[in-house]
Amino acid sequence: MATVAAQETVQYKSVDSIPLGEINVANPHLFQNDTVGEYFARLRREDPVHYCAESRFGPYWSVTKFNDIMAVDTNHKVFSSEAKLGGIAVQDMHSVEGALELEMFIAMDQPKHDQQRKAVSPVVAPSNLLLLEPTIRERAGAILDSLPVGEEIDWVKLVSVELTTMTLATIFDFPWDERAKLTRWSDVTTASPETGIVESFEQRRAELIECAMYFKGLWDERINKPGGNDLISMMAQSPATRDMPFLEFLGNLLLLIVGGNDTTRNSISGGVLALNQNPGEYQKLRENPALVASMVPEIIRWQTPLTHMRRTALADAEIGGKAIKKGDKVVMWYLSGNRDESVIERADEFIIDRKNPRHHLSFGFGIHRCMGNRLAELQLRIIWEEILKRYRLVEVVGEPERLLSNLVRGITRLPVKLHAL
Amino acid sequence: MIKVIFVSADGSRRSVEIDEGLTAREAALFNNVPGIDGDCGGVCACATCHVHVDHAWINQVGLPEEGGMEDDLIQFAEGATETSRLACQIPMIPALDGLVLHLPKLQH
């Protein structure tokens, strides 16, 4: 482990001095220090479908250009998400001893994926979101009203985490006073001991079992109470999900918790950072608050809160001229595809009034496309509309801190100061 | 030019024209018909251009191939029916001149 860490640390010094074959963009340190973009830029230029023969995640292919990623993502019959083959991240699922072998529909192929997704998707369907909007807006307003003006505060903790947790508690109809548990379980789900979030995989296992037991209690309360339009009632009452085995029950819950939490949280923080790095864009927004509509998808592209999704080839295939063998691990780097100049004009710039802002990879494409994408956009739209009503400027006053993860592109701390209108 | 009529959920009708060879998705997007996003760029990958083909037209337009990508995606779209199609998969040919497409109540 020490050698791996040493290699990984050496690697981020100068991207051009590294032989192409030794580039390992899955090194989580490159995300924590936010230098991975230079690596992706080089791969897109010199070797867009790149083979990394050796890494602590084993050998894997990196797909770095927009259209190649789209081709993999929409070919679910050849590129599998199945957990037993390794699942959906460069780090194989079920590879850690002592960890729970969770099952979730994001890491399933057809037909089971389709049945389970259909059972839970109504909770984030447009008609249900319409019902949620006033509640989310009221809560977003209350969060913003509680913040002190002119003092240094941590935007991540006080706003991004708060809003996404409240929204999640709303869609689960989770006991309100205990909603901090959701944040914790979300963090724990994607954590390894090196992040410091948990001390060991045993601790992670214990906390996730506690999570499962808690939800089991809510499930038992609701299974015989028809009519609830919260996620737990829906899962408890749908024939497709009612009799799920324990690890599948837990897996799908955690999928929805992480899916609805980590991602939007980091887009809320990422948007504040992006506007501060691009004061001209912030000025445009102040002058024309209607730009929130096109800014929201631009923030999601810019942040790319999930850096990648991984697939496993079920048959020999070709991507961008490279021969992929059956069984190979294929990583679609959404973060890289979202900076691909051949598809997105001025891809390295944050532009809140882009002509075609929704054409980005952050939600993935194909049958596994993010189920909660409209809820994510709704929360971002509401928080920015409410910010603009209250504050002239959310000023970043210190360096952001980033998460040590090659999957969740996370901002863990963002010191800001609020300026009144 | 080929004519397409989009009917929104509240019943209002909007008639637009589009060049032969483009798709019903472009007919909507190029004319700012609300309710069609087409996030993926028109390659049958996202289901944000979901429409209901008018019953009178469904035979000419046809149904999605069973078990194909379009079919796989439509199953997750809210309010999908037996005449649901993705607009990006409806090429505008002369036989479809006057085509009537109904927009779902909510696409967002």
Short mmCIF file of N, CA and C in Angstrom, two decimals, chain A residues 20-83:
data_model
loop_
_atom_site.label_atom_id
_atom_site.label_comp_id
_atom_site.label_asym_id
_atom_site.label_seq_id
_atom_site.Cartn_x
_atom_site.Cartn_y
_atom_site.Cartn_z
N LEU A 20 3.08 7.47 -21.62
CA LEU A 20 1.65 7.30 -21.78
C LEU A 20 1.13 6.04 -21.07
N GLY A 21 1.88 4.95 -21.23
CA GLY A 21 1.45 3.67 -20.68
C GLY A 21 1.35 3.68 -19.17
N GLU A 22 2.04 4.61 -18.53
CA GLU A 22 2.03 4.62 -17.06
C GLU A 22 0.96 5.53 -16.48
N ILE A 23 0.23 6.19 -17.34
CA ILE A 23 -0.81 7.09 -16.83
C ILE A 23 -1.94 6.28 -16.20
N ASN A 24 -2.26 6.65 -14.97
CA ASN A 24 -3.32 5.96 -14.23
C ASN A 24 -4.27 7.02 -13.68
N VAL A 25 -5.28 7.34 -14.48
CA VAL A 25 -6.17 8.43 -14.08
C VAL A 25 -7.12 8.03 -12.95
N ALA A 26 -7.09 6.78 -12.53
CA ALA A 26 -7.96 6.37 -11.42
C ALA A 26 -7.31 6.65 -10.06
N ASN A 27 -6.10 7.18 -10.08
CA ASN A 27 -5.42 7.54 -8.84
C ASN A 27 -6.24 8.61 -8.10
N PRO A 28 -6.80 8.28 -6.94
CA PRO A 28 -7.71 9.22 -6.27
C PRO A 28 -7.06 10.54 -5.86
N HIS A 29 -5.73 10.54 -5.70
CA HIS A 29 -5.06 11.79 -5.32
C HIS A 29 -5.18 12.86 -6.41
N LEU A 30 -5.27 12.40 -7.66
CA LEU A 30 -5.38 13.37 -8.76
C LEU A 30 -6.70 14.14 -8.70
N PHE A 31 -7.69 13.53 -8.06
CA PHE A 31 -8.98 14.20 -7.91
C PHE A 31 -8.94 15.10 -6.70
N GLN A 32 -8.27 14.63 -5.65
CA GLN A 32 -8.22 15.45 -4.44
C GLN A 32 -7.46 16.75 -4.69
N ASN A 33 -6.37 16.67 -5.47
CA ASN A 33 -5.64 17.93 -5.72
C ASN A 33 -6.09 18.59 -7.02
N ASP A 34 -7.12 18.03 -7.63
CA ASP A 34 -7.75 18.63 -8.82
C ASP A 34 -6.79 18.85 -9.98
N THR A 35 -5.91 17.88 -10.19
CA THR A 35 -5.00 17.98 -11.34
C THR A 35 -5.36 16.97 -12.44
N VAL A 36 -6.39 16.17 -12.19
CA VAL A 36 -6.69 15.09 -13.12
C VAL A 36 -7.07 15.62 -14.51
N GLY A 37 -7.56 16.86 -14.55
CA GLY A 37 -7.96 17.45 -15.84
C GLY A 37 -6.82 17.48 -16.85
N GLU A 38 -5.59 17.73 -16.38
CA GLU A 38 -4.44 17.76 -17.30
C GLU A 38 -4.19 16.37 -17.87
N TYR A 39 -4.42 15.37 -17.05
CA TYR A 39 -4.22 13.98 -17.51
C TYR A 39 -5.26 13.63 -18.57
N PHE A 40 -6.49 14.01 -18.29
CA PHE A 40 -7.54 13.71 -19.26
C PHE A 40 -7.29 14.46 -20.57
N ALA A 41 -6.85 15.70 -20.46
CA ALA A 41 -6.59 16.48 -21.67
C ALA A 41 -5.54 15.77 -22.53
N ARG A 42 -4.51 15.25 -21.87
CA ARG A 42 -3.46 14.56 -22.63
C ARG A 42 -4.01 13.28 -23.27
N LEU A 43 -4.79 12.53 -22.51
CA LEU A 43 -5.36 11.30 -23.08
C LEU A 43 -6.28 11.61 -24.25
N ARG A 44 -7.13 12.61 -24.12
CA ARG A 44 -8.03 12.95 -25.23
C ARG A 44 -7.22 13.29 -26.48
N ARG A 45 -6.07 13.93 -26.27
CA ARG A 45 -5.21 14.34 -27.38
C ARG A 45 -4.45 13.16 -27.98
N GLU A 46 -3.85 12.36 -27.11
CA GLU A 46 -2.87 11.38 -27.60
C GLU A 46 -3.36 9.95 -27.61
N ASP A 47 -4.30 9.62 -26.75
CA ASP A 47 -4.71 8.21 -26.64
C ASP A 47 -6.09 8.12 -26.00
N PRO A 48 -7.10 8.53 -26.77
CA PRO A 48 -8.45 8.73 -26.18
C PRO A 48 -9.07 7.47 -25.57
N VAL A 49 -8.71 6.31 -26.08
CA VAL A 49 -9.15 5.07 -25.42
C VAL A 49 -7.86 4.41 -24.92
N HIS A 50 -7.63 4.55 -23.65
CA HIS A 50 -6.29 4.29 -23.09
C HIS A 50 -6.31 3.06 -22.18
N TYR A 51 -5.29 2.26 -22.33
CA TYR A 51 -5.20 1.06 -21.49
C TYR A 51 -4.21 1.27 -20.37
N CYS A 52 -4.65 1.08 -19.16
CA CYS A 52 -3.76 1.12 -18.01
C CYS A 52 -3.58 -0.33 -17.56
N ALA A 53 -2.38 -0.84 -17.76
CA ALA A 53 -2.16 -2.28 -17.54
C ALA A 53 -2.04 -2.62 -16.06
N GLU A 54 -1.64 -1.63 -15.27
CA GLU A 54 -1.39 -1.95 -13.87
C GLU A 54 -1.87 -0.82 -12.98
N SER A 55 -2.73 -1.16 -12.04
CA SER A 55 -3.13 -0.19 -11.04
C SER A 55 -3.66 -0.98 -9.86
N ARG A 56 -3.91 -0.31 -8.78
CA ARG A 56 -4.42 -1.07 -7.64
C ARG A 56 -5.86 -1.54 -7.90
N PHE A 57 -6.46 -1.04 -8.97
CA PHE A 57 -7.81 -1.50 -9.35
C PHE A 57 -7.72 -2.57 -10.43
N GLY A 58 -6.51 -3.01 -10.73
CA GLY A 58 -6.31 -3.96 -11.82
C GLY A 58 -6.22 -3.23 -13.14
N PRO A 59 -6.08 -3.98 -14.24
CA PRO A 59 -6.01 -3.32 -15.55
C PRO A 59 -7.38 -2.77 -15.95
N TYR A 60 -7.39 -1.65 -16.65
CA TYR A 60 -8.67 -1.09 -17.10
C TYR A 60 -8.47 -0.17 -18.30
N TRP A 61 -9.52 -0.03 -19.07
CA TRP A 61 -9.54 0.91 -20.19
C TRP A 61 -10.15 2.24 -19.71
N SER A 62 -9.59 3.34 -20.17
CA SER A 62 -10.20 4.66 -19.95
C SER A 62 -10.77 5.17 -21.26
N VAL A 63 -12.07 5.47 -21.27
CA VAL A 63 -12.68 6.07 -22.45
C VAL A 63 -12.87 7.55 -22.12
N THR A 64 -12.25 8.42 -22.90
CA THR A 64 -12.16 9.83 -22.47
C THR A 64 -12.89 10.82 -23.37
N LYS A 65 -13.36 10.37 -24.56
CA LYS A 65 -14.03 11.33 -25.43
C LYS A 65 -15.55 11.14 -25.42
N PHE A 66 -16.23 12.25 -25.62
CA PHE A 66 -17.70 12.30 -25.49
C PHE A 66 -18.40 11.19 -26.28
N ASN A 67 -18.10 11.12 -27.58
CA ASN A 67 -18.87 10.19 -28.42
C ASN A 67 -18.53 8.73 -28.14
N ASP A 68 -17.30 8.45 -27.77
CA ASP A 68 -16.94 7.08 -27.40
C ASP A 68 -17.65 6.68 -26.11
N ILE A 69 -17.76 7.62 -25.18
CA ILE A 69 -18.45 7.34 -23.92
C ILE A 69 -19.93 7.05 -24.20
N MET A 70 -20.52 7.89 -25.05
CA MET A 70 -21.91 7.69 -25.44
C MET A 70 -22.12 6.30 -26.05
N ALA A 71 -21.17 5.88 -26.88
CA ALA A 71 -21.30 4.58 -27.55
C ALA A 71 -21.27 3.44 -26.54
N VAL A 72 -20.43 3.55 -25.52
CA VAL A 72 -20.37 2.50 -24.50
C VAL A 72 -21.64 2.52 -23.65
N ASP A 73 -22.02 3.73 -23.23
CA ASP A 73 -23.14 3.88 -22.32
C ASP A 73 -24.45 3.36 -22.93
N THR A 74 -24.60 3.49 -24.25
CA THR A 74 -25.85 3.08 -24.88
C THR A 74 -25.79 1.64 -25.39
N ASN A 75 -24.70 0.96 -25.12
CA ASN A 75 -24.59 -0.43 -25.58
C ASN A 75 -24.60 -1.37 -24.38
N HIS A 76 -25.75 -1.36 -23.67
CA HIS A 76 -25.79 -2.12 -22.42
C HIS A 76 -25.83 -3.62 -22.65
N LYS A 77 -26.07 -4.03 -23.88
CA LYS A 77 -26.09 -5.48 -24.12
C LYS A 77 -24.67 -6.04 -24.21
N VAL A 78 -23.71 -5.20 -24.53
CA VAL A 78 -22.31 -5.64 -24.57
C VAL A 78 -21.55 -5.18 -23.32
N PHE A 79 -21.87 -3.97 -22.83
CA PHE A 79 -21.13 -3.44 -21.69
C PHE A 79 -22.00 -3.53 -20.43
N SER A 80 -21.66 -4.48 -19.60
CA SER A 80 -22.50 -4.86 -18.47
C SER A 80 -22.22 -4.03 -17.22
N SER A 81 -23.28 -3.84 -16.43
CA SER A 81 -23.16 -3.15 -15.14
C SER A 81 -23.19 -4.15 -13.97
N GLU A 82 -23.29 -5.39 -14.27
CA GLU A 82 -23.53 -6.44 -13.26
C GLU A 82 -22.49 -6.42 -12.12
N ALA A 83 -23.02 -6.39 -10.91
CA ALA A 83 -22.16 -6.33 -9.72
C ALA A 83 -21.20 -7.51 -9.65
#
